[in-house]
Coordinates of C-alpha atoms in Angstrom, one line a residue:
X1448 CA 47.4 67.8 57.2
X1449 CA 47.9 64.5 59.4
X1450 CA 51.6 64.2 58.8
X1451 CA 52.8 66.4 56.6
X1452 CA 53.7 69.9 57.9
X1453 CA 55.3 72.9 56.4
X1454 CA 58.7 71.3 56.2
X1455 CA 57.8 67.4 55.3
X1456 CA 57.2 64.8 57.3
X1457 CA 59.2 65.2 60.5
X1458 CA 59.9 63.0 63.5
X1459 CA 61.8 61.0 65.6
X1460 CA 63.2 58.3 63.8
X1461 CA 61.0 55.3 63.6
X1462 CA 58.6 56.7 66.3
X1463 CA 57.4 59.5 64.9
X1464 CA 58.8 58.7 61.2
X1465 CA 59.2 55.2 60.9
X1466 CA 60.6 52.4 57.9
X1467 CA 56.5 52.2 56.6
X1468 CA 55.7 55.4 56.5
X1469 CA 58.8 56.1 53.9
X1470 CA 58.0 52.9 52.0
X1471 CA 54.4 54.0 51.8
X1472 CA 55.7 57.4 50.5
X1473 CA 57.7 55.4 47.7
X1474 CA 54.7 53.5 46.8
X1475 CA 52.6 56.4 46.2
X1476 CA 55.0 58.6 44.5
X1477 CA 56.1 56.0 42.3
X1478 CA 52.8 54.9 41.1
X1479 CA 51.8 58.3 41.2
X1480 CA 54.5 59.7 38.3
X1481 CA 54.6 56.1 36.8
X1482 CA 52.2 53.5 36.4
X1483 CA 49.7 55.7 37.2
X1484 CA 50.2 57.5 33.6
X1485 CA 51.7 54.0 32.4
X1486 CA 55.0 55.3 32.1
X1487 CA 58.3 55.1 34.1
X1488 CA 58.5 57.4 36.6
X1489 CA 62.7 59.3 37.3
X1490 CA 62.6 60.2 40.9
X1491 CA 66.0 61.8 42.4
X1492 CA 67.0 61.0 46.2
X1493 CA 69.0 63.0 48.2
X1494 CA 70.1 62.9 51.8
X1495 CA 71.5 64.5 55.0
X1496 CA 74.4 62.7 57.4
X1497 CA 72.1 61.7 60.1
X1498 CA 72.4 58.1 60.8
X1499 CA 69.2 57.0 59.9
X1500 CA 68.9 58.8 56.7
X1501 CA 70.4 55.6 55.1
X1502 CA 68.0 53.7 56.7
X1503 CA 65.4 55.9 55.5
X1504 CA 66.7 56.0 51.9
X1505 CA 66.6 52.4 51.7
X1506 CA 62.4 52.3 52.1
X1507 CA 61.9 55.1 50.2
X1508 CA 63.9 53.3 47.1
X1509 CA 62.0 50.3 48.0
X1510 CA 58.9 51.6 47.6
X1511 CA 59.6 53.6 44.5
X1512 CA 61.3 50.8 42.4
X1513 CA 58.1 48.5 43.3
X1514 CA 55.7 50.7 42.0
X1515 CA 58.1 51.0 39.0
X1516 CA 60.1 54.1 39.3
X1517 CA 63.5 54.7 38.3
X1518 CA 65.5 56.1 41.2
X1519 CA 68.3 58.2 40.7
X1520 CA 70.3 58.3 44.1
X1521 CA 72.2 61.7 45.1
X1522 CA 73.6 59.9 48.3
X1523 CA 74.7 63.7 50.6
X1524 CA 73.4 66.6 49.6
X1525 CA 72.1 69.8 50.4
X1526 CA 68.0 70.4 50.3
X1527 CA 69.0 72.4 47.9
X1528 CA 70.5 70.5 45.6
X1529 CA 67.9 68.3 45.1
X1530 CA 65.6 70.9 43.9
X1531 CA 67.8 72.4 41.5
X1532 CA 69.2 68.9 40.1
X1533 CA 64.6 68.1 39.6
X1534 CA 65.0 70.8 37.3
X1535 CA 68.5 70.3 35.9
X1536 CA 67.8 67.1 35.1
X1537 CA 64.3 66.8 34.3
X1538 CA 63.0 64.1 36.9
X1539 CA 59.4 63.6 37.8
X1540 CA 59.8 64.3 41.8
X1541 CA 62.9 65.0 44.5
X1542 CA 63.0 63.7 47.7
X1543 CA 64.9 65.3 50.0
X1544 CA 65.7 63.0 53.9
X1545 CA 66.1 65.1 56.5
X1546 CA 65.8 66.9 59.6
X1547 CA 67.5 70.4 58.9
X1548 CA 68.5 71.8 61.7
X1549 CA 67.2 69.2 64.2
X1550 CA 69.1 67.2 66.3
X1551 CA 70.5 63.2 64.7
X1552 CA 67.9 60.9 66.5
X1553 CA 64.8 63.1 64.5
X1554 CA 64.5 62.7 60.5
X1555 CA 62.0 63.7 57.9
X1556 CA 61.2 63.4 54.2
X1557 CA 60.9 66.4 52.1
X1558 CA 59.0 65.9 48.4
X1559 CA 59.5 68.4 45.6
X1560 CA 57.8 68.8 42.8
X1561 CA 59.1 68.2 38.9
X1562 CA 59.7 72.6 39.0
X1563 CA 62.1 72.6 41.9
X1564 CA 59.2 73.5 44.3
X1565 CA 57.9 72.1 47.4
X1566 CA 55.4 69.6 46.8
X1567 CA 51.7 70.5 45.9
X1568 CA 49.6 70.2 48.9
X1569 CA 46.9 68.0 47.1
X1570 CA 49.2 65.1 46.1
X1571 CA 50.6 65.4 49.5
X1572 CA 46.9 64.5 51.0
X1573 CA 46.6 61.7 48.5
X1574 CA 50.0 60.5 50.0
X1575 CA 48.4 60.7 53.5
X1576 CA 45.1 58.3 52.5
X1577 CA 47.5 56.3 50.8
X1578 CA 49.9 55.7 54.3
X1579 CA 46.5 55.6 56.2
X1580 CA 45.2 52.5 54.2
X1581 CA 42.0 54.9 52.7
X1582 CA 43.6 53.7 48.8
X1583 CA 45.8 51.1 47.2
X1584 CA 48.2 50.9 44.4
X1585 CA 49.2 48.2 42.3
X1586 CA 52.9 46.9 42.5
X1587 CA 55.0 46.7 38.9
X1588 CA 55.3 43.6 38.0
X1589 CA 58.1 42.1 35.1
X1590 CA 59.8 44.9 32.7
X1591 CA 57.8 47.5 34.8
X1592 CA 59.6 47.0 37.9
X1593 CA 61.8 49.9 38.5
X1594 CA 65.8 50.0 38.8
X1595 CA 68.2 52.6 41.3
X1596 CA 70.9 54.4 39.6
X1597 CA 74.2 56.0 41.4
X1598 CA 73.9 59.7 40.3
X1599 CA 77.6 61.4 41.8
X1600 CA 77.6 63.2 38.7
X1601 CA 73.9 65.3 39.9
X1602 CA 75.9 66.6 43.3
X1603 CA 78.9 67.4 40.8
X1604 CA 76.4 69.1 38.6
X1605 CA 75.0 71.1 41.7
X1606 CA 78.7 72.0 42.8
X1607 CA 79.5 73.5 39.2
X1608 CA 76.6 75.5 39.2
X1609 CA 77.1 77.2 42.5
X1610 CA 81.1 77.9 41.3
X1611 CA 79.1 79.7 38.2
X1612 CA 77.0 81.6 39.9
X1613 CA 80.2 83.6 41.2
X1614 CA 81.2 86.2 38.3
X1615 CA 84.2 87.0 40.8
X1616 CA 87.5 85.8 42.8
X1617 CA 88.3 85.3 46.6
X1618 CA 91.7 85.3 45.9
X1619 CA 93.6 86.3 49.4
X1620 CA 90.3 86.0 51.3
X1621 CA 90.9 83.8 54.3
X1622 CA 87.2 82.3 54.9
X1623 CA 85.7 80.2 57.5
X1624 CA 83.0 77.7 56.7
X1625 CA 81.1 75.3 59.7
X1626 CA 79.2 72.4 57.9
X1627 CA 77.6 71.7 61.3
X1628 CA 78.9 68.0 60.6
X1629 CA 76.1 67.7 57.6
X1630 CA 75.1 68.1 54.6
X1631 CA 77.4 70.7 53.4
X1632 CA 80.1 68.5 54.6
X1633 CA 81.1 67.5 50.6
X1634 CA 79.9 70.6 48.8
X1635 CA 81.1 73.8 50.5
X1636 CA 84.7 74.1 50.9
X1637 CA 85.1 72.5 47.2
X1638 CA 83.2 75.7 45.9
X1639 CA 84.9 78.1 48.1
X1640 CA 88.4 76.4 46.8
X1641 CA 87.2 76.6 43.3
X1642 CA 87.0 80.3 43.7
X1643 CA 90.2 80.9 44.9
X1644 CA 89.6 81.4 49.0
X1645 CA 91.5 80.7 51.6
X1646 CA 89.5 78.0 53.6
X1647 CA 89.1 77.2 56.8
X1648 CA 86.5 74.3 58.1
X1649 CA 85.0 73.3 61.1
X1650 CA 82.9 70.4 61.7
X1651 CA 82.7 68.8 58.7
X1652 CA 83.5 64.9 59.6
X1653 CA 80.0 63.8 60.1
X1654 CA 79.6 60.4 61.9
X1655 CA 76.1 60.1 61.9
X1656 CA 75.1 61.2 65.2
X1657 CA 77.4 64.6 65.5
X1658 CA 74.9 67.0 63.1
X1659 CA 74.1 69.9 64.5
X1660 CA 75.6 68.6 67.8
X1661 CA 77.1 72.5 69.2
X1662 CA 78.1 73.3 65.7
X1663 CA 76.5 74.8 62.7
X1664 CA 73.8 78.0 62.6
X1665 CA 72.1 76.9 65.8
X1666 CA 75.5 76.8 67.9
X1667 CA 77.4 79.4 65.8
X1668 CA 79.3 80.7 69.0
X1669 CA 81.9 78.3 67.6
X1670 CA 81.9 79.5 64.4
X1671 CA 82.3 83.5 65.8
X1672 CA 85.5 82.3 68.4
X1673 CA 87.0 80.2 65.6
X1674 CA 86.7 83.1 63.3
X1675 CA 88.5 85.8 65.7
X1676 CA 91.1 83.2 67.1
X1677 CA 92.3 82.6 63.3
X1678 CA 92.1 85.8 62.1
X1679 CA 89.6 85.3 59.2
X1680 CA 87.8 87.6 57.0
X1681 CA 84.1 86.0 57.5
X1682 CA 82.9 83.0 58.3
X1683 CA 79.8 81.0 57.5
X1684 CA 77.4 78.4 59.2
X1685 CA 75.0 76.1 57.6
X1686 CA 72.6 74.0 59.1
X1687 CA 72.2 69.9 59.0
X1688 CA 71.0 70.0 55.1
X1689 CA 72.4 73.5 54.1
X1690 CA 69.3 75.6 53.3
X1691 CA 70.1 78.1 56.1
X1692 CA 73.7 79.9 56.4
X1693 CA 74.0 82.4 58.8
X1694 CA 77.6 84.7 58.5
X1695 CA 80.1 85.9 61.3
X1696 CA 82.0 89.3 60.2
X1697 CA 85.7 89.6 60.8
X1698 CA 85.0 90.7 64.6
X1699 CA 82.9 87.5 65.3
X1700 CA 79.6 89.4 65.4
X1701 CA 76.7 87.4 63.6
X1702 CA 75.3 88.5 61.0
X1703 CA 72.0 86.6 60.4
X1704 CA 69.0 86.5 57.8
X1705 CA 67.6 90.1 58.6
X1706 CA 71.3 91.5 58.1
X1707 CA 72.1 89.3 55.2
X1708 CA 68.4 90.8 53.4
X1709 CA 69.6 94.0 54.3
X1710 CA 73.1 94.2 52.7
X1711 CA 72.2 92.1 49.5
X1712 CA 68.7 94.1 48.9
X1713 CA 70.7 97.4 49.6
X1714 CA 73.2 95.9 47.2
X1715 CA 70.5 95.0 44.4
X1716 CA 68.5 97.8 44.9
X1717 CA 71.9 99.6 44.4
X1718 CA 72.6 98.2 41.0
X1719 CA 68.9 97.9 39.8
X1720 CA 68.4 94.5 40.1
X1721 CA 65.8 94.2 43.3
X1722 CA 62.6 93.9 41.2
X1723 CA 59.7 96.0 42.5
X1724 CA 62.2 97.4 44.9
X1725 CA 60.7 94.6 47.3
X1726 CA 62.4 92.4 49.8
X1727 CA 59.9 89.5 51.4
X1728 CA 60.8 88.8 55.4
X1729 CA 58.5 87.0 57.6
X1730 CA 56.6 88.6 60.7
X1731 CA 59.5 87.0 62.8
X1732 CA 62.1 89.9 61.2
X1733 CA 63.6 92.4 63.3
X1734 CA 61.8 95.9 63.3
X1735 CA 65.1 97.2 63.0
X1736 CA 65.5 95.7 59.5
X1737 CA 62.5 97.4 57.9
X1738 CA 63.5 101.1 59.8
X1739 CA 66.1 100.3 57.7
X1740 CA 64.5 99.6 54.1
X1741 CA 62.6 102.5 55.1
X1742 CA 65.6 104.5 55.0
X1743 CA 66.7 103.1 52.0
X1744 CA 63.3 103.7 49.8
X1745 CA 62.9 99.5 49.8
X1746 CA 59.9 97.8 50.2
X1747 CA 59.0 94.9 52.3
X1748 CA 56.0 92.3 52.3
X1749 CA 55.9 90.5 55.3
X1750 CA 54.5 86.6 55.2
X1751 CA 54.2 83.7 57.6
X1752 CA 57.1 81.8 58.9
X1753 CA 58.3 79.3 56.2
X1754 CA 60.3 79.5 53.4
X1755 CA 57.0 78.0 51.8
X1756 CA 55.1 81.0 52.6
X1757 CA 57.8 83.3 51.6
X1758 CA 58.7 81.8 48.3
X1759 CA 55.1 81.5 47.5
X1760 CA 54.8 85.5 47.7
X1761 CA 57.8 85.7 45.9
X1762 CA 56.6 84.1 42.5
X1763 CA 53.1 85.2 43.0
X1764 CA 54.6 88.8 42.6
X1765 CA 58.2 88.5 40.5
X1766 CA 60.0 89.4 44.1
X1767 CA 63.6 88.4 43.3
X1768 CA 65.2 88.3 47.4
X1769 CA 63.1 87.4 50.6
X1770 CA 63.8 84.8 53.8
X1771 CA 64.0 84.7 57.2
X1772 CA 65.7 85.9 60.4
X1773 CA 67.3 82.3 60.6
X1774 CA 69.2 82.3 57.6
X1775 CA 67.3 80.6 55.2
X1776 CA 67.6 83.2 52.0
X1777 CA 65.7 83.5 48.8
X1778 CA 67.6 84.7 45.6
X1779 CA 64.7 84.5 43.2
X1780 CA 66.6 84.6 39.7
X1781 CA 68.6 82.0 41.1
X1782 CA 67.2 79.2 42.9
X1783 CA 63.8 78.0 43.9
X1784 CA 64.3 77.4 47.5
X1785 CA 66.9 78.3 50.1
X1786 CA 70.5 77.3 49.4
X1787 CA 72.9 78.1 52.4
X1788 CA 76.5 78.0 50.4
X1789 CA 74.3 80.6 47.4
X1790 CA 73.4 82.3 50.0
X1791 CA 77.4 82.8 51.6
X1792 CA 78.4 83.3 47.7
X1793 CA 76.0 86.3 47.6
X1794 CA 77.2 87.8 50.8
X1795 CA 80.4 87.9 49.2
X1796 CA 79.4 89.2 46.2
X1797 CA 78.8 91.9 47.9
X1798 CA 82.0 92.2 49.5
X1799 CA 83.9 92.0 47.1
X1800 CA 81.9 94.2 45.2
X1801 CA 81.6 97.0 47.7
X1802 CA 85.2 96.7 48.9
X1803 CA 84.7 97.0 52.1
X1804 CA 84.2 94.4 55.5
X1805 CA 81.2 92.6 56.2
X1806 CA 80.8 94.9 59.5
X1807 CA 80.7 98.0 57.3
X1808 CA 78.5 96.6 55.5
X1809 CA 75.9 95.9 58.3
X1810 CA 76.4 98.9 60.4
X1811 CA 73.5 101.2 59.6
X1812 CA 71.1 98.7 60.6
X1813 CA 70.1 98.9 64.4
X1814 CA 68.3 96.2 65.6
X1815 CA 66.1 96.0 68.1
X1816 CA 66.3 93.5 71.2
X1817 CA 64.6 90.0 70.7
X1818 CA 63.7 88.0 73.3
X1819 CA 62.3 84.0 72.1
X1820 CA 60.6 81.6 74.3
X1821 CA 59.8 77.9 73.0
X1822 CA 57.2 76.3 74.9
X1823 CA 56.6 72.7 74.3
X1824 CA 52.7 72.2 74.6
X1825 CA 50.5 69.4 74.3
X1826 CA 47.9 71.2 72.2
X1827 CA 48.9 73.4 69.7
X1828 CA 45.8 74.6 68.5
X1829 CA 44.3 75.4 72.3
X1830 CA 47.0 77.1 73.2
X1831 CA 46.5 79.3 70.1
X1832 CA 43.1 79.7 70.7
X1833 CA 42.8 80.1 74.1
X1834 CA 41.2 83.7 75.1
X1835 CA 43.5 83.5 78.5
X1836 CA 46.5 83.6 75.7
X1837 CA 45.0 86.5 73.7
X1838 CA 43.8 88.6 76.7
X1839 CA 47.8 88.1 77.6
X1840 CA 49.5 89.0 74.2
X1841 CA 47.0 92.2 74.6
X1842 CA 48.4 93.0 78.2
X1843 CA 52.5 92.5 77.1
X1844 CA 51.8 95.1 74.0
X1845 CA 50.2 97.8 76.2
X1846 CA 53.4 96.7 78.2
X1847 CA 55.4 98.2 76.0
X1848 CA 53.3 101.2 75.4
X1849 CA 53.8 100.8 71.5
X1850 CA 57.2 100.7 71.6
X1851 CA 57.9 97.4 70.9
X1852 CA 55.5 93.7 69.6
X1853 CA 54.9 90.6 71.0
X1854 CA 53.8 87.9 68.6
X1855 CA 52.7 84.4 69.3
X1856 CA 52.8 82.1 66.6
X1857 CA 52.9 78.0 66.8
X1858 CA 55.5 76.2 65.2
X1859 CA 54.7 74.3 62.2
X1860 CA 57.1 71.2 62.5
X1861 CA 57.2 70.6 66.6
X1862 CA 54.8 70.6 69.3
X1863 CA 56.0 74.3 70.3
X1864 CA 54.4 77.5 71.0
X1865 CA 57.1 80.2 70.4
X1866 CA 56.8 83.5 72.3
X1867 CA 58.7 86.5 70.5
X1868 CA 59.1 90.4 72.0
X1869 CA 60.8 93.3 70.4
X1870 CA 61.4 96.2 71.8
X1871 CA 64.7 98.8 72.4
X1872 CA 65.8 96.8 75.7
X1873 CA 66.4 93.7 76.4
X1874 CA 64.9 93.6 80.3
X1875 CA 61.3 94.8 78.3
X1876 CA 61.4 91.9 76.5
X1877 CA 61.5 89.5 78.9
X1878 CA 59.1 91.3 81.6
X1879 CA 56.7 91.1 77.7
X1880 CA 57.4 87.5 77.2
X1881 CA 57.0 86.8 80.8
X1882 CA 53.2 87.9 80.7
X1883 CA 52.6 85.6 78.1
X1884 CA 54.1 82.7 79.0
X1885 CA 52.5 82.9 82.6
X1886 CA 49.3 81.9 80.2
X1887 CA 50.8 79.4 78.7
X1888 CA 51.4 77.6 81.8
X1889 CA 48.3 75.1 81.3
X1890 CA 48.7 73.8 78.0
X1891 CA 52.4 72.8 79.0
X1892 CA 53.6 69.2 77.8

């Protein structure tokens, strides 16, 4: 698609992503759950702390009240919580504004559909003619126009049901959370309080431009020194709209999404709740993670990069747990998308469960070395198909003699080739890497 990728519309804001395009995206989706079924349409709206998310917000309302939708405004929230408050409260649509992890000056719009899902890929292309002038759509005129509503009481619906979700206490835990200055800046200590822990925050006074800025899952070096230095129990990071959470054990080693699959499918699988006995990781996993559900008589399916991909596996088959190396966790019977502070309540299900410290937990998984290159391109698509690129992927796995993998994948939201190796040391990964990226040269931005 032209401008919708795997994770919404992303860009920079109003270059890439500008005031039209969201106002566009309100027209269509309005008419399209309204008017066009002459009926009013109930959209909900959340939003991330990036400065020009209000900005955004504003267009998208706009647009959706003119074609004659009712919008219900969530103001901050995590992703997440729009997709479960679609469902709670029975609205036509979610739209999510966003960047995730990205840094303040991008943004993007996220659409989900009336089950909590991402958005069906066929209404996103109609969406697309619409913004590029190919159809129009009449504007509400008199009673039809539509009206915005302030909706606190959604996020305070979304808080209670993540407090729920925990059948347990964390009296006497100390626990440190990092809101990377976003989204989970309002939600997660006031679930962690509600459960009895001992909380400890970092980086939670967003100003608009400070998201993800050396804080959060992408800088969580923070996160691991503020953990030993205060003496906590674990710690958690989310990213800018708190899909991802990535955890720090009481040493200040990460764990991160392969580890976090690995100690709740050992714990479902345990207790007879992993359905199928099947986790779902992407190709980007570690190789030590599935040495280890191999050990453990679990099954894996691995998928494409994306949560979308992942998920979509998931309910095709009934799989209850999948996500990805980044943090961004599936719990099936729970949720239909990633949810960062579900996913930290799960990890501590565990330990408080299992009675013992998150790096007891993780210790019989061995993982192998990684070794990630981003390479910003100017063509995607011919670096990807480029027989120099093959020939070199080829000529890094004989490398390594079959003890190791390269893969080469593109990146679905950025103009970036990434560049992974695996293998038992770190110095073969990078002389693996190295051979690729020598091909790669050319198609440089």
């Amino acid at each position: 698609m032209k401008y919708f990728g795997t994770d919404g519309f992303r860009g920079q804001a109003n270059e890439g992503l500008n005031v039209d395009h969201a106002f566009k995206i309100g027209r269509f989706v309005g008419w399209y759950y309204g008017l066009r079924q002459e009926r009013k349409a109930r959209i909900v709206i959340g939003k991330d702390t990036r400065r020009s998310s209000y900005m955004f917000e504003a267009a998208l309302t706009a647009g959706l009240v003119a074609s004659g939708a009712d919008v219900y405004m969530l103001h901050v929230i995590p992703t997440p919580g729009v997709s479960y408050e679609v469902v709670d409260g029975a609205f036509d649509c979610g739209i999510m504004i966003t960047a995730s992890h990205n840094p303040y000056y991008d943004n993007g719009i996220k659409l989900v559909n009336r089950e909590g899902y991402k958005m069906d890929e066929d209404v996103l292309e109609q969406i697309e003619d619409y913004i590029d002038g190919k159809c129009d759509v009449p504007l509400a005129t008199g009673e039809d126009i539509g009206q915005t509503i302030d909706y606190m009481q959604g996020r305070n619906r979304y808080i209670a049901h993540l407090i729920a979700s925990a059948n347990f206490s964390l009296q006497g835990v100390r626990v440190g959370l990092d809101c990377a200055n976003g989204a989970a800046s309002s939600v997660a200590k006031p679930v962690f309080d509600a459960l009895g822990a001992d909380v400890h925050v970092i980086n939670n006074a967003p100003n608009g431009f400070n998201i993800n800025v050396h804080c959060g899952s992408t800088h969580i070096e923070n996160l691991q020194t503020f953990v030993v230095r205060e003496g906590l129990d674990v710690g958690f990071a989310f990213d800018g709209d708190a899909d991802r959470c990535l955890a720090v054990d009481e040493n200040g080693h990460v764990v991160d999404g392969d580890l976090i699959m690995y100690l709740c499918g050992r714990f479902m699988h345990k207790y007879g709740r992993l359905v199928k006995d099947t986790v779902v990781p992407t190709v980007m996993s570690n190789f030590g993670l599935y040495k280890a559900f191999d050990e453990l008589g679990i099954n894996y399916e691995k998928t494409d990069v994306g949560d979308k991909y992942v998920y979509a596996c998931m309910r095709e088959n009934g799989y209850v747990l999948g996500g990805e190396q980044s943090g961004h966790i599936i719990f099936g019977e729970l949720e239909q998308t990633g949810d960062g502070i579900m996913t930290a309540l799960r990890v501590m299900e565990v330990v408080r469960a299992e009675r013992e410290s998150l790096s007891v937990l993780c210790r019989p998984v061995k993982l192998y070395a990684q070794r990630l290159d981003n390479v910003h391109v100017s063509d995607k698509t011919g670096a990807m198909d480029s027989p120099q690129v093959r020939a070199a992927v080829e000529e890094a796995e004989k490398f390594l003699e079959g003890n190791g993998r390269v893969l080469v994948r593109a990146s679905g939201t950025e103009p970036l080739v990434r560049v992974l190796s695996e293998t038992p040391a770190d110095d073969l990964c990078k002389q693996a890497n190295d051979i690729v990226l020598a091909a790669l040269e050319p198609y440089k931005a």
